[in-house]
Short mmCIF file of C-alpha atoms (C1' of nucleotides) in Angstrom, two decimals:
data_model
loop_
_atom_site.label_atom_id
_atom_site.label_comp_id
_atom_site.label_asym_id
_atom_site.label_seq_id
_atom_site.Cartn_x
_atom_site.Cartn_y
_atom_site.Cartn_z
CA MET A 1 23.98 10.24 -0.78
CA GLY A 2 25.37 6.84 -0.03
CA THR A 3 21.97 5.23 0.17
CA THR A 4 21.55 2.23 -2.09
CA LEU A 5 17.98 1.65 -3.09
CA LYS A 6 16.81 -1.90 -3.53
CA LEU A 7 13.63 -2.46 -5.52
CA TYR A 8 11.75 -5.59 -6.44
CA ASN A 9 11.60 -5.85 -10.21
CA THR A 10 8.65 -7.76 -11.61
CA LEU A 11 10.58 -8.24 -14.84
CA THR A 12 13.20 -10.40 -13.13
CA ARG A 13 11.20 -11.36 -10.01
CA THR A 14 14.15 -10.35 -7.89
CA LYS A 15 15.15 -7.49 -5.67
CA VAL A 16 17.85 -5.46 -7.39
CA ASP A 17 20.09 -2.54 -6.53
CA PHE A 18 18.63 0.49 -8.21
CA THR A 19 20.95 2.41 -10.50
CA PRO A 20 19.38 5.33 -12.31
CA ILE A 21 20.11 5.82 -15.99
CA ASP A 22 20.81 9.45 -15.21
CA PRO A 23 21.14 10.43 -11.52
CA ASP A 24 20.43 14.01 -12.54
CA ASN A 25 17.03 12.98 -13.85
CA VAL A 26 15.53 9.86 -12.32
CA ARG A 27 12.39 9.01 -14.26
CA MET A 28 9.30 7.19 -13.02
CA TYR A 29 5.99 6.51 -14.74
CA VAL A 30 2.89 5.29 -12.95
CA CYS A 31 -0.41 4.34 -14.54
CA GLY A 32 -2.98 6.80 -13.31
CA PRO A 33 -6.75 6.79 -13.36
CA THR A 34 -9.18 6.41 -16.20
CA VAL A 35 -11.43 9.29 -15.39
CA TYR A 36 -14.88 7.83 -15.87
CA ASP A 37 -15.81 7.46 -12.20
CA PHE A 38 -14.53 8.51 -8.78
CA ALA A 39 -11.44 6.57 -7.74
CA HIS A 40 -12.08 3.75 -5.29
CA ILE A 41 -10.00 2.94 -2.25
CA GLY A 42 -8.07 0.34 -4.22
CA ASN A 43 -6.92 3.07 -6.57
CA ALA A 44 -5.54 4.92 -3.59
CA ARG A 45 -2.90 2.28 -3.01
CA PRO A 46 -0.65 2.90 -6.03
CA ALA A 47 -1.12 6.65 -5.59
CA ILE A 48 0.20 6.40 -2.02
CA VAL A 49 2.85 3.73 -2.57
CA PHE A 50 4.47 5.48 -5.50
CA ASP A 51 4.18 8.80 -3.73
CA VAL A 52 6.39 7.34 -1.00
CA LEU A 53 8.82 6.18 -3.65
CA PHE A 54 8.72 9.64 -5.24
CA ARG A 55 9.53 11.21 -1.87
CA LEU A 56 12.33 8.73 -1.28
CA LEU A 57 13.85 9.32 -4.73
CA ARG A 58 13.67 13.05 -4.19
CA HIS A 59 15.46 12.64 -0.89
CA VAL A 60 18.20 10.46 -2.35
CA TYR A 61 18.77 12.20 -5.69
CA GLY A 62 17.50 15.69 -4.89
CA GLU A 63 14.11 17.25 -5.48
CA ALA A 64 15.10 18.73 -8.82
CA HIS A 65 16.42 15.43 -10.13
CA VAL A 66 13.32 13.26 -10.18
CA THR A 67 10.60 13.27 -12.81
CA TYR A 68 7.39 11.50 -11.89
CA ALA A 69 4.75 11.17 -14.59
CA ARG A 70 1.30 9.86 -13.81
CA ASN A 71 -1.15 9.87 -16.67
CA ILE A 72 -4.79 10.82 -16.80
CA THR A 73 -6.61 8.56 -19.21
CA ASP A 74 -9.42 10.65 -20.60
CA VAL A 75 -10.23 8.67 -23.70
CA ASP A 76 -11.88 5.34 -23.12
CA ASP A 77 -15.09 3.63 -24.06
CA LYS A 78 -16.17 3.53 -20.43
CA ILE A 79 -16.00 7.31 -20.42
CA ASN A 80 -18.18 7.48 -23.51
CA ALA A 81 -20.74 5.20 -21.92
CA ARG A 82 -20.76 7.24 -18.74
CA ALA A 83 -21.14 10.49 -20.66
CA LEU A 84 -24.13 9.14 -22.54
CA ARG A 85 -25.71 7.86 -19.36
CA ASP A 86 -25.18 10.98 -17.24
CA HIS A 87 -25.67 13.70 -19.85
CA PRO A 88 -28.03 12.30 -22.47
CA GLY A 89 -29.12 15.74 -23.73
CA LEU A 90 -25.67 17.12 -24.48
CA PRO A 91 -23.47 16.73 -27.55
CA LEU A 92 -21.08 13.82 -26.85
CA ASN A 93 -17.91 15.89 -26.69
CA ASP A 94 -19.41 18.27 -24.13
CA ALA A 95 -20.76 15.38 -22.11
CA ILE A 96 -17.38 13.67 -22.15
CA ARG A 97 -15.66 16.83 -21.03
CA LEU A 98 -18.08 17.16 -18.11
CA VAL A 99 -17.37 13.59 -17.02
CA THR A 100 -13.59 13.73 -17.34
CA GLU A 101 -13.19 17.15 -15.78
CA LYS A 102 -15.35 16.36 -12.80
CA THR A 103 -13.67 13.02 -12.22
CA ASP A 104 -10.19 14.46 -12.65
CA ARG A 105 -10.91 17.26 -10.20
CA GLN A 106 -12.11 14.73 -7.64
CA TYR A 107 -9.02 12.57 -8.18
CA GLN A 108 -6.74 15.54 -7.59
CA SER A 109 -8.54 16.44 -4.40
CA ASP A 110 -8.64 12.81 -3.21
CA THR A 111 -4.91 12.25 -3.70
CA LYS A 112 -4.17 15.55 -2.02
CA ALA A 113 -6.26 14.53 0.98
CA LEU A 114 -4.29 11.29 1.10
CA GLY A 115 -1.10 13.31 1.47
CA CYS A 116 0.28 12.68 -2.00
CA LEU A 117 2.55 15.18 -3.66
CA GLU A 118 1.60 16.24 -7.15
CA PRO A 119 3.53 14.29 -9.75
CA THR A 120 5.90 16.31 -11.88
CA VAL A 121 3.59 15.88 -14.86
CA GLN A 122 0.10 14.48 -15.30
CA PRO A 123 -0.27 14.14 -19.03
CA ARG A 124 -3.65 13.53 -20.60
CA ALA A 125 -4.29 11.00 -23.30
CA THR A 126 -6.31 13.42 -25.41
CA GLU A 127 -3.37 15.79 -25.59
CA ASN A 128 -1.05 13.10 -26.90
CA ILE A 129 -3.00 11.58 -29.76
CA ALA A 130 -0.48 12.77 -32.37
CA LYS A 131 2.32 10.97 -30.52
CA MET A 132 0.27 7.79 -30.39
CA ILE A 133 -0.38 7.96 -34.11
CA ALA A 134 3.33 8.42 -34.74
CA ILE A 135 4.18 5.31 -32.72
CA ILE A 136 1.52 3.28 -34.53
CA GLU A 137 2.92 4.42 -37.89
CA THR A 138 6.37 3.32 -36.82
CA LEU A 139 5.05 -0.05 -35.68
CA ILE A 140 3.34 -0.60 -39.04
CA ALA A 141 6.47 0.49 -40.93
CA LYS A 142 8.60 -1.94 -38.93
CA GLY A 143 6.19 -4.80 -39.49
CA PHE A 144 4.87 -5.07 -35.93
CA ALA A 145 1.33 -3.94 -36.71
CA TYR A 146 -1.30 -4.45 -39.37
CA GLU A 147 -4.69 -3.13 -40.40
CA ALA A 148 -7.75 -5.34 -40.38
CA SER A 149 -11.48 -4.65 -40.31
CA GLY A 150 -11.12 -0.99 -39.41
CA GLU A 151 -8.57 -1.62 -36.68
CA VAL A 152 -4.85 -1.38 -36.41
CA LEU A 153 -3.60 -4.34 -34.44
CA PHE A 154 -0.29 -5.21 -32.83
CA ASP A 155 1.10 -8.45 -34.22
CA THR A 156 2.24 -10.32 -31.13
CA ARG A 157 3.92 -13.04 -33.22
CA ALA A 158 6.22 -10.45 -34.73
CA MET A 159 7.84 -9.90 -31.35
CA PRO A 160 9.87 -12.98 -30.43
CA ASP A 161 10.04 -12.33 -26.69
CA TYR A 162 6.51 -11.07 -26.20
CA GLY A 163 5.23 -12.05 -22.75
CA GLN A 164 8.41 -11.58 -20.72
CA LEU A 165 6.89 -9.48 -17.98
CA SER A 166 3.92 -11.73 -17.28
CA ARG A 167 5.88 -14.86 -18.12
CA ARG A 168 3.23 -15.95 -20.46
CA ASN A 169 3.67 -18.20 -23.40
CA LEU A 170 1.25 -17.48 -26.21
CA ASP A 171 1.00 -21.11 -27.25
CA GLU A 172 0.10 -22.27 -23.77
CA GLN A 173 -2.34 -19.44 -23.26
CA GLN A 174 -4.23 -20.42 -26.34
CA ALA A 175 -5.22 -23.77 -24.91
CA GLY A 176 -7.26 -22.25 -22.13
CA ALA A 177 -8.46 -19.09 -23.80
CA ARG A 178 -11.99 -18.40 -22.74
CA ILE A 179 -12.47 -15.46 -24.99
CA ALA A 180 -13.81 -16.03 -28.45
CA VAL A 181 -11.11 -15.34 -30.97
CA GLU A 182 -12.03 -12.46 -33.21
CA ALA A 183 -11.73 -13.53 -36.80
CA HIS A 184 -9.87 -10.50 -38.10
CA LYS A 185 -6.93 -11.03 -35.75
CA LYS A 186 -3.92 -12.89 -37.04
CA ASN A 187 -3.39 -14.27 -33.54
CA PRO A 188 -5.74 -14.31 -30.59
CA GLY A 189 -3.29 -12.31 -28.49
CA ASP A 190 -3.10 -9.40 -30.92
CA PHE A 191 -4.42 -6.19 -29.44
CA VAL A 192 -5.87 -2.95 -30.73
CA LEU A 193 -3.68 0.08 -31.34
CA TRP A 194 -6.30 2.13 -33.15
CA LYS A 195 -9.94 1.61 -33.94
CA LEU A 196 -12.33 3.53 -36.13
CA SER A 197 -15.05 5.62 -34.52
CA SER A 198 -18.61 5.95 -35.64
CA GLU A 199 -20.15 9.41 -35.98
CA SER A 200 -21.46 9.15 -32.43
CA GLU A 201 -18.11 8.23 -30.93
CA PRO A 202 -15.23 10.58 -30.19
CA GLY A 203 -12.54 10.40 -32.82
CA TRP A 204 -9.38 11.92 -34.22
CA GLU A 205 -8.23 12.01 -37.81
CA SER A 206 -5.52 9.47 -38.59
CA PRO A 207 -3.93 7.77 -41.59
CA TRP A 208 -6.45 4.98 -40.99
CA GLY A 209 -9.48 7.22 -40.78
CA ARG A 210 -11.26 8.97 -37.96
CA GLY A 211 -10.81 6.85 -34.88
CA ARG A 212 -9.52 6.52 -31.35
CA PRO A 213 -6.59 4.82 -29.67
CA GLY A 214 -6.58 1.41 -28.06
CA TRP A 215 -6.10 0.99 -24.36
CA HIS A 216 -2.31 0.58 -24.08
CA ILE A 217 -0.83 2.98 -26.60
CA GLU A 218 -1.35 6.11 -24.52
CA CYS A 219 1.18 5.02 -21.91
CA SER A 220 3.77 4.24 -24.57
CA ALA A 221 3.22 7.69 -26.06
CA MET A 222 3.21 9.68 -22.86
CA SER A 223 6.10 7.89 -21.18
CA GLU A 224 8.23 8.49 -24.27
CA ARG A 225 7.27 12.13 -24.46
CA TYR A 226 8.05 12.92 -20.84
CA LEU A 227 10.60 10.30 -19.84
CA GLY A 228 12.24 9.11 -23.01
CA LYS A 229 12.37 5.81 -24.88
CA VAL A 230 13.91 4.02 -21.90
CA PHE A 231 13.37 5.17 -18.34
CA ASP A 232 13.97 3.98 -14.79
CA ILE A 233 10.81 2.86 -13.07
CA HIS A 234 7.34 1.94 -14.25
CA GLY A 235 4.68 1.28 -11.64
CA GLY A 236 1.08 0.28 -11.28
CA GLY A 237 -1.26 -2.30 -9.82
CA LEU A 238 -0.66 -6.01 -9.98
CA ASP A 239 -3.54 -6.50 -12.37
CA LEU A 240 -1.91 -4.29 -14.95
CA ILE A 241 0.96 -6.72 -15.54
CA PHE A 242 -1.12 -8.44 -18.13
CA PRO A 243 -2.21 -7.31 -20.55
CA HIS A 244 -1.62 -3.61 -20.05
CA HIS A 245 2.06 -3.44 -19.16
CA GLU A 246 2.95 -6.38 -21.32
CA ASN A 247 1.46 -4.59 -24.29
CA GLU A 248 3.01 -1.25 -23.42
CA ILE A 249 6.36 -2.98 -23.43
CA ALA A 250 5.63 -4.60 -26.78
CA GLN A 251 4.64 -1.30 -28.38
CA SER A 252 7.45 0.78 -26.98
CA ARG A 253 10.25 -1.68 -27.46
CA CYS A 254 9.24 -2.62 -30.98
CA ALA A 255 8.73 0.99 -31.99
CA HIS A 256 12.02 2.16 -30.51
CA GLY A 257 14.11 -0.96 -31.00
CA THR A 258 15.14 -0.97 -27.35
CA PRO A 259 15.86 -4.00 -25.16
CA VAL A 260 13.65 -2.69 -22.33
CA MET A 261 11.04 0.01 -21.88
CA ALA A 262 11.74 0.64 -18.21
CA ASN A 263 14.50 -0.92 -16.14
CA VAL A 264 12.41 -1.63 -13.07
CA TRP A 265 8.75 -2.65 -13.04
CA MET A 266 6.96 -2.34 -9.74
CA HIS A 267 3.50 -3.57 -8.89
CA ASN A 268 1.43 -3.01 -5.81
CA GLY A 269 -0.78 -5.72 -4.36
CA PHE A 270 -4.53 -5.71 -4.10
CA LEU A 271 -6.86 -4.71 -1.37
CA GLN A 272 -9.76 -6.53 0.16
CA ILE A 273 -12.58 -5.08 2.22
CA GLU A 274 -13.21 -6.88 5.50
CA GLY A 275 -11.76 -10.05 4.03
CA ARG A 276 -13.67 -10.04 0.78
CA LYS A 277 -12.90 -8.89 -2.70
CA MET A 278 -14.18 -5.39 -3.26
CA SER A 279 -16.84 -5.30 -5.91
CA LYS A 280 -19.98 -3.43 -6.68
CA SER A 281 -22.06 -6.58 -6.61
CA GLU A 282 -20.81 -7.47 -3.11
CA GLY A 283 -21.96 -4.07 -1.96
CA ASN A 284 -18.55 -3.40 -0.43
CA PHE A 285 -17.33 -0.93 -3.01
CA PHE A 286 -16.03 2.36 -1.61
CA THR A 287 -14.63 5.39 -3.32
CA ILE A 288 -11.88 7.42 -1.68
CA HIS A 289 -14.33 10.28 -1.51
CA GLU A 290 -16.85 8.15 0.40
CA LEU A 291 -14.27 7.17 2.98
CA LEU A 292 -13.10 10.75 3.41
CA GLU A 293 -16.41 12.56 3.41
CA THR A 294 -19.30 10.22 4.20
CA ASP A 295 -20.39 7.75 6.87
CA LYS A 296 -20.61 4.91 4.41
CA PHE A 297 -17.62 2.93 5.69
CA ALA A 298 -18.11 1.73 9.27
CA GLY A 299 -20.46 4.59 10.02
CA ARG A 300 -18.01 7.47 10.06
CA LYS A 301 -15.59 9.61 8.08
CA TRP A 302 -11.90 8.75 7.96
CA PRO A 303 -9.16 11.37 7.72
CA GLY A 304 -6.81 11.09 4.75
CA GLU A 305 -3.72 10.54 6.89
CA VAL A 306 -5.44 7.62 8.64
CA LEU A 307 -6.22 5.99 5.29
CA ARG A 308 -2.66 6.63 4.24
CA LEU A 309 -1.07 5.11 7.33
CA ALA A 310 -3.45 2.14 7.20
CA MET A 311 -2.24 1.58 3.66
CA LEU A 312 1.45 1.82 4.57
CA MET A 313 1.11 -0.57 7.53
CA THR A 314 1.44 -3.38 5.01
CA HIS A 315 4.25 -3.84 2.52
CA TYR A 316 3.15 -2.64 -0.91
CA ARG A 317 3.43 -6.02 -2.60
CA GLU A 318 1.31 -7.83 -0.01
CA PRO A 319 -2.45 -7.95 -0.05
CA ILE A 320 -4.19 -5.65 2.43
CA ASP A 321 -7.39 -6.41 4.21
CA PHE A 322 -8.94 -3.00 4.60
CA SER A 323 -11.09 -3.04 7.71
CA ALA A 324 -12.53 -0.65 10.27
CA LYS A 325 -10.33 -2.25 12.90
CA ARG A 326 -7.24 -1.51 10.86
CA LEU A 327 -8.26 2.10 10.34
CA GLU A 328 -8.93 2.50 14.05
CA GLU A 329 -5.46 1.17 14.82
CA ALA A 330 -3.90 3.58 12.34
CA GLU A 331 -5.82 6.43 13.89
CA ARG A 332 -4.62 5.53 17.39
CA LEU A 333 -1.03 5.41 16.20
CA ILE A 334 -1.13 8.80 14.55
CA ALA A 335 -2.78 10.31 17.60
CA LYS A 336 0.14 9.15 19.75
CA TRP A 337 2.82 10.54 17.50
CA PRO A 338 4.41 13.88 18.24
CA VAL A 339 3.35 17.03 16.48
CA ALA A 340 6.58 18.64 15.33
CA GLU A 341 8.25 20.51 12.51
CA ALA A 342 11.24 19.07 10.70
CA ASN A 343 12.97 22.47 10.46
CA GLY A 344 15.47 21.09 8.01
CA ALA A 345 16.42 18.09 10.15
CA ALA A 346 17.62 14.97 8.34
CA PRO A 347 15.41 11.89 8.42
CA ASP A 348 16.51 9.07 10.68
CA GLU A 349 18.85 6.46 9.23
CA ARG A 350 16.65 3.59 10.37
CA VAL A 351 13.68 4.96 8.44
CA LEU A 352 15.81 5.64 5.42
CA GLU A 353 17.28 2.16 5.49
CA ALA A 354 13.87 0.56 5.81
CA LEU A 355 12.44 2.47 2.88
CA SER A 356 15.54 1.83 0.82
CA ASP A 357 14.86 -1.89 1.14
CA ASP A 358 12.12 -2.15 -1.44
CA LEU A 359 9.94 0.40 0.29
CA ASN A 360 9.64 -1.46 3.58
CA THR A 361 7.16 0.99 5.04
CA VAL A 362 6.33 -1.40 7.87
CA ALA A 363 9.89 -1.36 9.16
CA ALA A 364 9.94 2.41 8.63
CA ILE A 365 6.83 2.80 10.76
CA GLN A 366 8.43 0.66 13.42
CA ALA A 367 11.46 2.97 13.43
CA LEU A 368 9.03 5.86 13.67
CA HIS A 369 7.65 4.38 16.90
CA ALA A 370 11.13 4.41 18.39
CA LEU A 371 11.67 7.99 17.20
CA ALA A 372 8.36 9.05 18.65
CA ALA A 373 9.42 7.71 22.02
CA GLU A 374 12.72 9.62 21.80
CA ALA A 375 10.93 12.74 20.66
CA SER A 376 9.34 13.36 24.05
CA SER A 377 12.75 13.97 25.59
CA SER A 378 14.47 16.11 22.97
CA PRO A 379 13.47 18.70 20.38
CA GLU A 380 16.16 17.39 18.04
CA ALA A 381 14.60 13.94 18.15
CA ALA A 382 11.19 15.49 17.54
CA ALA A 383 12.50 17.26 14.46
CA ARG A 384 14.10 14.03 13.28
CA PHE A 385 10.79 12.28 13.76
CA ALA A 386 9.02 14.92 11.68
CA ALA A 387 11.60 14.71 8.90
CA SER A 388 11.33 10.93 8.90
CA ALA A 389 7.54 10.86 8.94
CA ASP A 390 7.63 13.30 6.05
CA LEU A 391 9.37 10.67 3.91
CA LEU A 392 6.23 8.60 4.37
CA GLY A 393 4.09 11.66 3.76
CA ILE A 394 2.67 11.50 7.24
CA LYS A 395 2.36 14.60 9.37
CA PRO A 396 0.57 14.32 12.70
CA LYS A 397 -1.11 17.60 13.40
CA LYS A 398 -2.91 19.21 16.25
CA VAL A 399 -6.57 19.82 15.84
CA GLU A 400 -7.14 23.53 15.30
CA VAL A 401 -8.61 25.12 18.38
CA SER A 402 -10.57 28.35 18.27
CA GLU A 403 -9.72 31.21 20.64
CA ASP A 404 -13.15 30.97 22.21
CA LEU A 405 -12.91 27.29 22.98
CA SER A 406 -9.40 27.71 24.26
CA ALA A 407 -10.38 30.49 26.65
CA ALA A 408 -13.40 28.56 27.86
CA VAL A 409 -11.33 25.45 28.55
CA GLU A 410 -8.64 27.43 30.36
CA ALA A 411 -11.29 28.95 32.62
CA LEU A 412 -12.76 25.56 33.41
CA VAL A 413 -9.34 24.09 34.08
CA ALA A 414 -8.59 26.89 36.53
CA MET A 415 -11.96 26.37 38.19
CA ARG A 416 -11.28 22.67 38.50
CA LEU A 417 -7.90 23.24 40.10
CA GLU A 418 -9.58 25.44 42.72
CA MET A 419 -12.09 22.72 43.44
CA LEU A 420 -9.36 20.16 43.75
CA LYS A 421 -7.58 22.31 46.28
CA ALA A 422 -10.81 22.27 48.25
CA LYS A 423 -10.99 18.49 47.80
CA ASN A 424 -14.29 18.91 45.99
CA PHE A 425 -13.66 15.90 43.80
CA ALA A 426 -17.20 15.39 42.62
CA GLU A 427 -17.50 18.85 41.06
CA ALA A 428 -13.96 18.70 39.70
CA ASP A 429 -14.61 15.36 38.04
CA LYS A 430 -17.82 16.67 36.55
CA ILE A 431 -15.88 19.42 34.78
CA ARG A 432 -13.42 16.87 33.50
CA ASP A 433 -16.22 14.58 32.29
CA ASP A 434 -18.09 17.42 30.59
CA LEU A 435 -14.97 18.54 28.77
CA SER A 436 -14.27 14.95 27.76
CA ALA A 437 -17.75 14.69 26.33
CA ARG A 438 -16.95 17.78 24.27
CA GLY A 439 -13.76 16.14 22.98
CA VAL A 440 -11.30 17.86 25.29
CA GLN A 441 -8.97 15.58 27.21
CA LEU A 442 -7.40 16.82 30.43
CA LYS A 443 -4.05 15.51 31.59
CA ASP A 444 -2.79 16.09 35.09
CA GLY A 445 0.87 16.31 35.84
CA LYS A 446 3.11 17.61 38.59
CA ASP A 447 5.36 20.59 38.51
CA PRO A 448 8.69 18.93 39.26
CA ALA A 449 9.92 21.94 41.25
CA THR A 450 6.92 22.69 43.43
CA GLY A 451 5.06 19.40 43.31
CA GLU A 452 1.89 21.30 42.46
CA ARG A 453 -0.66 19.87 40.09
CA VAL A 454 -0.39 21.17 36.55
CA THR A 455 -3.16 20.42 34.10
CA THR A 456 -2.64 20.38 30.36
CA TRP A 457 -5.28 19.59 27.79
CA GLU A 458 -5.75 18.81 24.13
CA VAL A 459 -8.54 18.25 21.71
CA LYS A 460 -8.80 14.53 21.08
CA ARG A 461 -7.41 13.70 17.67
"C1'" G B 1 -6.15 -25.76 -18.02
"C1'" G B 2 -1.73 -22.04 -18.02
"C1'" C B 3 1.00 -18.27 -15.25
"C1'" C B 4 2.05 -15.61 -10.61
"C1'" U B 5 1.80 -14.38 -5.36
"C1'" C B 6 1.11 -15.69 -0.35
"C1'" G B 7 0.24 -18.86 4.41
"C1'" U B 8 4.17 -16.08 11.33
"C1'" G B 9 0.93 -14.85 18.29
"C1'" G B 10 -6.07 -12.35 19.82
"C1'" C B 11 -5.16 -8.66 15.60
"C1'" G B 12 -1.65 -6.02 12.27
"C1'" G B 13 3.05 -7.33 10.50
"C1'" A B 14 8.82 -7.54 9.59
"C1'" G B 15 12.70 -10.83 9.49
"C1'" U B 16 16.18 -14.91 9.91
"C1'" G B 17 19.96 -21.77 8.34
"C1'" G B 18 20.92 -21.77 15.14
"C1'" U B 19 18.14 -16.80 21.85
"C1'" G B 20 10.97 -15.99 16.86
"C1'" A B 21 11.36 -7.87 15.77
"C1'" C B 22 7.91 -4.19 16.44
"C1'" G B 23 2.95 -2.00 17.04
"C1'" C B 24 -2.17 -2.60 18.72
"C1'" A B 25 -5.14 -5.14 22.06
"C1'" G B 26 -4.57 -8.15 26.98
"C1'" A B 27 -2.31 -8.88 32.04
"C1'" G B 28 0.56 -6.90 36.25
"C1'" G B 29 2.94 -2.66 38.41
"C1'" A B 30 4.58 2.69 39.24
"C1'" C B 31 2.24 7.46 39.37
"C1'" U B 32 -3.02 9.48 40.70
"C1'" G B 33 -8.21 11.23 45.43
"C1'" C B 34 -10.14 8.65 40.90
"C1'" A B 35 -9.22 8.92 35.65
"C1'" A B 36 -6.39 10.18 31.29
"C1'" A B 37 -1.46 10.49 29.72
"C1'" U B 38 3.33 8.58 30.66
"C1'" C B 39 6.86 4.91 32.32
"C1'" C B 40 8.27 -0.25 33.77
"C1'" U B 41 7.31 -5.56 33.52
"C1'" U B 42 4.83 -9.53 31.12
"C1'" G B 43 1.92 -14.03 28.59
"C1'" C B 44 0.84 -15.77 23.60
"C1'" A B 45 2.87 -17.65 16.84
"C1'" C B 46 6.30 -19.39 12.18
"C1'" C B 47 -0.37 -24.35 7.63
"C1'" C B 48 0.79 -29.93 7.09
"C1'" G B 49 4.24 -33.85 5.45
"C1'" A B 50 8.84 -35.52 3.46
"C1'" G B 51 13.88 -34.22 2.17
"C1'" U B 52 18.79 -31.51 2.63
"C1'" U B 53 21.46 -30.17 7.29
"C1'" C B 54 24.80 -30.98 13.37
"C1'" G B 55 20.38 -27.80 13.36
"C1'" A B 56 14.69 -25.20 9.28
"C1'" U B 57 9.98 -20.96 10.67
"C1'" U B 58 13.90 -19.72 7.06
"C1'" C B 59 16.37 -23.99 1.54
"C1'" U B 60 14.03 -28.19 -1.87
"C1'" C B 61 9.79 -31.21 -3.15
"C1'" G B 62 4.75 -32.62 -2.34
"C1'" G B 63 0.06 -31.58 -0.05
"C1'" C B 64 -3.70 -28.35 1.93
"C1'" G B 65 -5.57 -23.33 2.11
"C1'" A B 66 -6.08 -18.06 0.41
"C1'" G B 67 -5.62 -14.47 -3.43
"C1'" G B 68 -4.46 -12.39 -8.38
"C1'" C B 69 -4.01 -12.54 -13.88
"C1'" C B 70 -5.41 -15.20 -18.64
"C1'" U B 71 -7.58 -9.08 -23.18
"C1'" C B 72 -13.14 -4.02 -18.06
"C1'" C B 73 -10.13 -3.53 -13.53
"C1'" A B 74 -5.17 -0.50 -8.77
#
RNA sequence: GGCCUCGUGGCGGAGUGGUGACGCAGAGGACUGCAAAUCCUUGCACCCGAGUUCGAUUCUCGGCGAGGCCUCCA
């Protein structure tokens, strides 16, 4: 493939030509959910954005040559708190398992409904504790970490270029630090790699006693295990730049002695709800599940593909204002697009070019409009549309119609045509109105040869 | 206080040192018994100020405004 991918790299704040370390195995890591509660609509954005990138990489380098890892964080103090709250009678480990399994299952079904492919691997933190311990041991041995007050901490001063990703200077940060400095830390910016657990907290045996990992170490461990010490792309939400990604970089680079952890760092922008920050206290907090399956947002359910398109109508680095109006527009667009199969057709160059320019999904959607218009006149164009839409993970589909309904509608259509021949417009229109009320839209056309009226119909999408 | 984004028509939203995409909505028209669908045509915008320039919405600086991060957070 001659396609050159351009990606915006947060590390350099520039758009760069993407060159994989190994074109036979392009490697991408994206920070996945902490499974303590159902994912909210903001969490859907990275899932969708990086799914598009995954699809694009697979197209350019071949399906077998892309590895996409998205972790499941199933060890976290928020999970412990949730387990205690929701299952007070159970032993902690059982309660935790109930919480994480239920939440994980929901996440899998949510992302599937949003049209996301499954990542190549979805490693779990709890299955990679040994790897985390190994990295921490290396960090201590190399002088980048120290023990204090039952914690192992990363020594940020030991890393000369700490803060590159977020462009933060530790000295300047200190001046405005609002957080009380904990006395056992050598420097306020030092962060936890491992902390001891009480009897009532989940823990794993380690050289420092029974404990649990800090927040950032899991991603260092899992990305190394599945993608290697240095890999191509690391993605996540804007808010993860600091401290999460900054600290991942510190851990991985210092442990491995590498100049970078990942070559390209990509971050998606945030989402607002009807112009306001989404938060539980504002009362405008929505889970993906609520949007898909309940009337909580704007009084109705929203199909996954509508949520997906609404998300892709804005460039991934820009903020999105998620609103009912926007969802309605996305729904109208999808309803107008042709229902077709790709049948092995190649995606359109315009769409490919747009996506290759730092995932310009907006321009890609624009090209899709043009393709949709062409599709009505040729099956090849329709197939090309389908192949192109597939790169975005969008597949317009006809509403399934039962045999019974179909037969009933056909009968009514025939009846109406008879009435029209008799110029009985009132009765004919009543049939059309009744069908419309039942969600069936009639469309009259003319047979080009005979000039006779031909009526087609479809269930409103 | 420090760091980082962003400010384009009624709405969404690309892009560009020189004629300001595209979609939605709106208007007009074709078609229709009337609709729907489709097709054609069309009106409307680059936060403010200074600078660089023959020329800036695009570059620089300064304002104003919005948002994010500063150890919970996509």
